Amino acid sequence: MGRDGRDDKKEPVDLLVRRLVKEADVSETQARELVELIGTDWSSLLREARFLKARH
C-alpha cells in the first residue's frame, strides 16, 4: 500500500480498464477480466477486446 492507504498496484490496472472501456467499447467487467487473463500488455488487451466486441 502507498502512503495514502491505496493499493499501488490497483491504480494502474484501473487506468488500463478505463482506457480499454473507452477505446474498445467493452464493459468494465469485460475489461477487468481481460486484464486478469492477459496482463497489462496494451496491444494484446486492445486486440482481444476488439475481438470480444465483434463477437457480441
PDB file of N, CA and C in Angstrom:
ATOM      1  N   MET A   1       0.825  -1.186   0.000  1.00  0.00           N
ATOM      2  CA  MET A   1       0.000   0.000   0.000  1.00  0.00           C
ATOM      3  C   MET A   1       0.865   1.243   0.000  1.00  0.00           C
ATOM      4  N   GLY A   2       0.345   2.256  -0.645  1.00  0.00           N
ATOM      5  CA  GLY A   2       1.048   3.528  -0.663  1.00  0.00           C
ATOM      6  C   GLY A   2       0.827   4.285   0.632  1.00  0.00           C
ATOM      7  N   ARG A   3       1.471   5.424   0.734  1.00  0.00           N
ATOM      8  CA  ARG A   3       1.349   6.221   1.960  1.00  0.00           C
ATOM      9  C   ARG A   3      -0.057   6.760   2.176  1.00  0.00           C
ATOM     10  N   ASP A   4      -0.814   6.892   1.107  1.00  0.00           N
ATOM     11  CA  ASP A   4      -2.171   7.415   1.256  1.00  0.00           C
ATOM     12  C   ASP A   4      -3.191   6.313   1.544  1.00  0.00           C
ATOM     13  N   GLY A   5      -2.729   5.077   1.729  1.00  0.00           N
ATOM     14  CA  GLY A   5      -3.615   3.975   2.086  1.00  0.00           C
ATOM     15  C   GLY A   5      -4.210   3.245   0.905  1.00  0.00           C
ATOM     16  N   ARG A   6      -3.863   3.639  -0.320  1.00  0.00           N
ATOM     17  CA  ARG A   6      -4.399   2.970  -1.501  1.00  0.00           C
ATOM     18  C   ARG A   6      -3.439   1.899  -1.974  1.00  0.00           C
ATOM     19  N   ASP A   7      -3.984   0.897  -2.611  1.00  0.00           N
ATOM     20  CA  ASP A   7      -3.173  -0.179  -3.170  1.00  0.00           C
ATOM     21  C   ASP A   7      -2.470   0.343  -4.423  1.00  0.00           C
ATOM     22  N   ASP A   8      -1.141   0.400  -4.391  1.00  0.00           N
ATOM     23  CA  ASP A   8      -0.375   0.956  -5.503  1.00  0.00           C
ATOM     24  C   ASP A   8      -0.556   0.178  -6.801  1.00  0.00           C
ATOM     25  N   LYS A   9      -0.786  -1.125  -6.736  1.00  0.00           N
ATOM     26  CA  LYS A   9      -0.927  -1.940  -7.933  1.00  0.00           C
ATOM     27  C   LYS A   9      -2.308  -1.803  -8.561  1.00  0.00           C
ATOM     28  N   LYS A  10      -3.288  -1.430  -7.798  1.00  0.00           N
ATOM     29  CA  LYS A  10      -4.651  -1.339  -8.315  1.00  0.00           C
ATOM     30  C   LYS A  10      -4.833  -0.137  -9.231  1.00  0.00           C
ATOM     31  N   GLU A  11      -4.207   0.967  -8.913  1.00  0.00           N
ATOM     32  CA  GLU A  11      -4.407   2.195  -9.685  1.00  0.00           C
ATOM     33  C   GLU A  11      -4.019   2.047 -11.161  1.00  0.00           C
ATOM     34  N   PRO A  12      -2.847   1.502 -11.505  1.00  0.00           N
ATOM     35  CA  PRO A  12      -2.523   1.338 -12.931  1.00  0.00           C
ATOM     36  C   PRO A  12      -3.512   0.411 -13.649  1.00  0.00           C
ATOM     37  N   VAL A  13      -3.986  -0.611 -12.960  1.00  0.00           N
ATOM     38  CA  VAL A  13      -4.970  -1.510 -13.558  1.00  0.00           C
ATOM     39  C   VAL A  13      -6.267  -0.760 -13.814  1.00  0.00           C
ATOM     40  N   ASP A  14      -6.681   0.053 -12.870  1.00  0.00           N
ATOM     41  CA  ASP A  14      -7.895   0.854 -13.055  1.00  0.00           C
ATOM     42  C   ASP A  14      -7.775   1.775 -14.264  1.00  0.00           C
ATOM     43  N   LEU A  15      -6.603   2.354 -14.450  1.00  0.00           N
ATOM     44  CA  LEU A  15      -6.384   3.223 -15.612  1.00  0.00           C
ATOM     45  C   LEU A  15      -6.488   2.433 -16.912  1.00  0.00           C
ATOM     46  N   LEU A  16      -5.904   1.248 -16.927  1.00  0.00           N
ATOM     47  CA  LEU A  16      -5.995   0.392 -18.108  1.00  0.00           C
ATOM     48  C   LEU A  16      -7.431  -0.003 -18.403  1.00  0.00           C
ATOM     49  N   VAL A  17      -8.154  -0.367 -17.357  1.00  0.00           N
ATOM     50  CA  VAL A  17      -9.549  -0.768 -17.522  1.00  0.00           C
ATOM     51  C   VAL A  17     -10.371   0.373 -18.101  1.00  0.00           C
ATOM     52  N   ARG A  18     -10.228   1.553 -17.541  1.00  0.00           N
ATOM     53  CA  ARG A  18     -10.988   2.708 -18.045  1.00  0.00           C
ATOM     54  C   ARG A  18     -10.630   3.022 -19.499  1.00  0.00           C
ATOM     55  N   ARG A  19      -9.353   2.936 -19.831  1.00  0.00           N
ATOM     56  CA  ARG A  19      -8.923   3.206 -21.204  1.00  0.00           C
ATOM     57  C   ARG A  19      -9.473   2.144 -22.158  1.00  0.00           C
ATOM     58  N   LEU A  20      -9.462   0.902 -21.725  1.00  0.00           N
ATOM     59  CA  LEU A  20      -9.974  -0.184 -22.563  1.00  0.00           C
ATOM     60  C   LEU A  20     -11.480  -0.048 -22.783  1.00  0.00           C
ATOM     61  N   VAL A  21     -12.200   0.324 -21.748  1.00  0.00           N
ATOM     62  CA  VAL A  21     -13.644   0.553 -21.863  1.00  0.00           C
ATOM     63  C   VAL A  21     -13.911   1.644 -22.896  1.00  0.00           C
ATOM     64  N   LYS A  22     -13.156   2.710 -22.813  1.00  0.00           N
ATOM     65  CA  LYS A  22     -13.365   3.856 -23.706  1.00  0.00           C
ATOM     66  C   LYS A  22     -12.971   3.537 -25.148  1.00  0.00           C
ATOM     67  N   GLU A  23     -11.809   2.945 -25.334  1.00  0.00           N
ATOM     68  CA  GLU A  23     -11.287   2.761 -26.691  1.00  0.00           C
ATOM     69  C   GLU A  23     -11.854   1.540 -27.406  1.00  0.00           C
ATOM     70  N   ALA A  24     -12.220   0.498 -26.657  1.00  0.00           N
ATOM     71  CA  ALA A  24     -12.713  -0.725 -27.302  1.00  0.00           C
ATOM     72  C   ALA A  24     -14.215  -0.914 -27.129  1.00  0.00           C
ATOM     73  N   ASP A  25     -14.834  -0.039 -26.350  1.00  0.00           N
ATOM     74  CA  ASP A  25     -16.280  -0.089 -26.127  1.00  0.00           C
ATOM     75  C   ASP A  25     -16.734  -1.441 -25.569  1.00  0.00           C
ATOM     76  N   VAL A  26     -16.023  -1.912 -24.545  1.00  0.00           N
ATOM     77  CA  VAL A  26     -16.424  -3.111 -23.811  1.00  0.00           C
ATOM     78  C   VAL A  26     -16.850  -2.675 -22.417  1.00  0.00           C
ATOM     79  N   SER A  27     -17.514  -3.565 -21.699  1.00  0.00           N
ATOM     80  CA  SER A  27     -17.935  -3.214 -20.347  1.00  0.00           C
ATOM     81  C   SER A  27     -16.733  -3.213 -19.404  1.00  0.00           C
ATOM     82  N   GLU A  28     -16.899  -2.584 -18.264  1.00  0.00           N
ATOM     83  CA  GLU A  28     -15.832  -2.566 -17.273  1.00  0.00           C
ATOM     84  C   GLU A  28     -15.524  -3.981 -16.791  1.00  0.00           C
ATOM     85  N   THR A  29     -16.556  -4.779 -16.615  1.00  0.00           N
ATOM     86  CA  THR A  29     -16.357  -6.171 -16.181  1.00  0.00           C
ATOM     87  C   THR A  29     -15.540  -6.941 -17.213  1.00  0.00           C
ATOM     88  N   GLN A  30     -15.882  -6.789 -18.482  1.00  0.00           N
ATOM     89  CA  GLN A  30     -15.129  -7.462 -19.536  1.00  0.00           C
ATOM     90  C   GLN A  30     -13.680  -6.992 -19.554  1.00  0.00           C
ATOM     91  N   ALA A  31     -13.481  -5.699 -19.403  1.00  0.00           N
ATOM     92  CA  ALA A  31     -12.125  -5.146 -19.414  1.00  0.00           C
ATOM     93  C   ALA A  31     -11.305  -5.694 -18.247  1.00  0.00           C
ATOM     94  N   ARG A  32     -11.894  -5.754 -17.071  1.00  0.00           N
ATOM     95  CA  ARG A  32     -11.175  -6.291 -15.911  1.00  0.00           C
ATOM     96  C   ARG A  32     -10.819  -7.763 -16.107  1.00  0.00           C
ATOM     97  N   GLU A  33     -11.739  -8.518 -16.680  1.00  0.00           N
ATOM     98  CA  GLU A  33     -11.460  -9.932 -16.941  1.00  0.00           C
ATOM     99  C   GLU A  33     -10.313 -10.090 -17.927  1.00  0.00           C
ATOM    100  N   LEU A  34     -10.292  -9.251 -18.942  1.00  0.00           N
ATOM    101  CA  LEU A  34      -9.196  -9.315 -19.908  1.00  0.00           C
ATOM    102  C   LEU A  34      -7.854  -8.997 -19.256  1.00  0.00           C
ATOM    103  N   VAL A  35      -7.826  -7.991 -18.404  1.00  0.00           N
ATOM    104  CA  VAL A  35      -6.578  -7.644 -17.710  1.00  0.00           C
ATOM    105  C   VAL A  35      -6.128  -8.798 -16.828  1.00  0.00           C
ATOM    106  N   GLU A  36      -7.069  -9.449 -16.158  1.00  0.00           N
ATOM    107  CA  GLU A  36      -6.719 -10.595 -15.313  1.00  0.00           C
ATOM    108  C   GLU A  36      -6.168 -11.750 -16.142  1.00  0.00           C
ATOM    109  N   LEU A  37      -6.756 -11.992 -17.316  1.00  0.00           N
ATOM    110  CA  LEU A  37      -6.331 -13.103 -18.167  1.00  0.00           C
ATOM    111  C   LEU A  37      -5.049 -12.827 -18.935  1.00  0.00           C
ATOM    112  N   ILE A  38      -4.929 -11.609 -19.461  1.00  0.00           N
ATOM    113  CA  ILE A  38      -3.838 -11.285 -20.383  1.00  0.00           C
ATOM    114  C   ILE A  38      -2.682 -10.571 -19.713  1.00  0.00           C
ATOM    115  N   GLY A  39      -2.993  -9.754 -18.734  1.00  0.00           N
ATOM    116  CA  GLY A  39      -1.962  -8.928 -18.115  1.00  0.00           C
ATOM    117  C   GLY A  39      -2.107  -7.500 -18.585  1.00  0.00           C
ATOM    118  N   THR A  40      -1.021  -6.773 -18.617  1.00  0.00           N
ATOM    119  CA  THR A  40      -1.087  -5.341 -18.889  1.00  0.00           C
ATOM    120  C   THR A  40      -0.534  -4.929 -20.250  1.00  0.00           C
ATOM    121  N   ASP A  41      -0.293  -5.877 -21.124  1.00  0.00           N
ATOM    122  CA  ASP A  41       0.196  -5.541 -22.461  1.00  0.00           C
ATOM    123  C   ASP A  41      -0.928  -4.882 -23.260  1.00  0.00           C
ATOM    124  N   TRP A  42      -0.783  -3.590 -23.539  1.00  0.00           N
ATOM    125  CA  TRP A  42      -1.866  -2.818 -24.135  1.00  0.00           C
ATOM    126  C   TRP A  42      -2.297  -3.358 -25.496  1.00  0.00           C
ATOM    127  N   SER A  43      -1.367  -3.666 -26.362  1.00  0.00           N
ATOM    128  CA  SER A  43      -1.748  -4.117 -27.706  1.00  0.00           C
ATOM    129  C   SER A  43      -2.523  -5.434 -27.645  1.00  0.00           C
ATOM    130  N   SER A  44      -2.129  -6.329 -26.766  1.00  0.00           N
ATOM    131  CA  SER A  44      -2.854  -7.595 -26.602  1.00  0.00           C
ATOM    132  C   SER A  44      -4.244  -7.365 -26.025  1.00  0.00           C
ATOM    133  N   LEU A  45      -4.330  -6.480 -25.044  1.00  0.00           N
ATOM    134  CA  LEU A  45      -5.629  -6.165 -24.452  1.00  0.00           C
ATOM    135  C   LEU A  45      -6.576  -5.569 -25.488  1.00  0.00           C
ATOM    136  N   LEU A  46      -6.086  -4.628 -26.255  1.00  0.00           N
ATOM    137  CA  LEU A  46      -6.914  -3.969 -27.254  1.00  0.00           C
ATOM    138  C   LEU A  46      -7.363  -4.956 -28.330  1.00  0.00           C
ATOM    139  N   ARG A  47      -6.461  -5.796 -28.778  1.00  0.00           N
ATOM    140  CA  ARG A  47      -6.802  -6.802 -29.795  1.00  0.00           C
ATOM    141  C   ARG A  47      -7.903  -7.733 -29.294  1.00  0.00           C
ATOM    142  N   GLU A  48      -7.739  -8.249 -28.088  1.00  0.00           N
ATOM    143  CA  GLU A  48      -8.723  -9.177 -27.539  1.00  0.00           C
ATOM    144  C   GLU A  48     -10.053  -8.494 -27.237  1.00  0.00           C
ATOM    145  N   ALA A  49     -10.011  -7.246 -26.786  1.00  0.00           N
ATOM    146  CA  ALA A  49     -11.241  -6.514 -26.510  1.00  0.00           C
ATOM    147  C   ALA A  49     -12.012  -6.272 -27.808  1.00  0.00           C
ATOM    148  N   ARG A  50     -11.324  -5.943 -28.854  1.00  0.00           N
ATOM    149  CA  ARG A  50     -11.983  -5.733 -30.161  1.00  0.00           C
ATOM    150  C   ARG A  50     -12.562  -7.039 -30.683  1.00  0.00           C
ATOM    151  N   PHE A  51     -11.828  -8.118 -30.500  1.00  0.00           N
ATOM    152  CA  PHE A  51     -12.329  -9.429 -30.897  1.00  0.00           C
ATOM    153  C   PHE A  51     -13.584  -9.779 -30.102  1.00  0.00           C
ATOM    154  N   LEU A  52     -13.539  -9.538 -28.805  1.00  0.00           N
ATOM    155  CA  LEU A  52     -14.676  -9.806 -27.941  1.00  0.00           C
ATOM    156  C   LEU A  52     -15.888  -8.966 -28.357  1.00  0.00           C
ATOM    157  N   LYS A  53     -15.665  -7.715 -28.641  1.00  0.00           N
ATOM    158  CA  LYS A  53     -16.743  -6.812 -29.044  1.00  0.00           C
ATOM    159  C   LYS A  53     -17.374  -7.285 -30.360  1.00  0.00           C
ATOM    160  N   ALA A  54     -16.562  -7.744 -31.274  1.00  0.00           N
ATOM    161  CA  ALA A  54     -17.062  -8.197 -32.583  1.00  0.00           C
ATOM    162  C   ALA A  54     -17.921  -9.455 -32.455  1.00  0.00           C
ATOM    163  N   ARG A  55     -17.663 -10.252 -31.432  1.00  0.00           N
ATOM    164  CA  ARG A  55     -18.444 -11.484 -31.226  1.00  0.00           C
ATOM    165  C   ARG A  55     -19.824 -11.204 -30.689  1.00  0.00           C
ATOM    166  N   HIS A  56     -20.024 -10.050 -30.050  1.00  0.00           N
ATOM    167  CA  HIS A  56     -21.324  -9.786 -29.411  1.00  0.00           C
ATOM    168  C   HIS A  56     -22.116  -8.744 -30.131  1.00  0.00           C
TER     169      HIS A  56
END
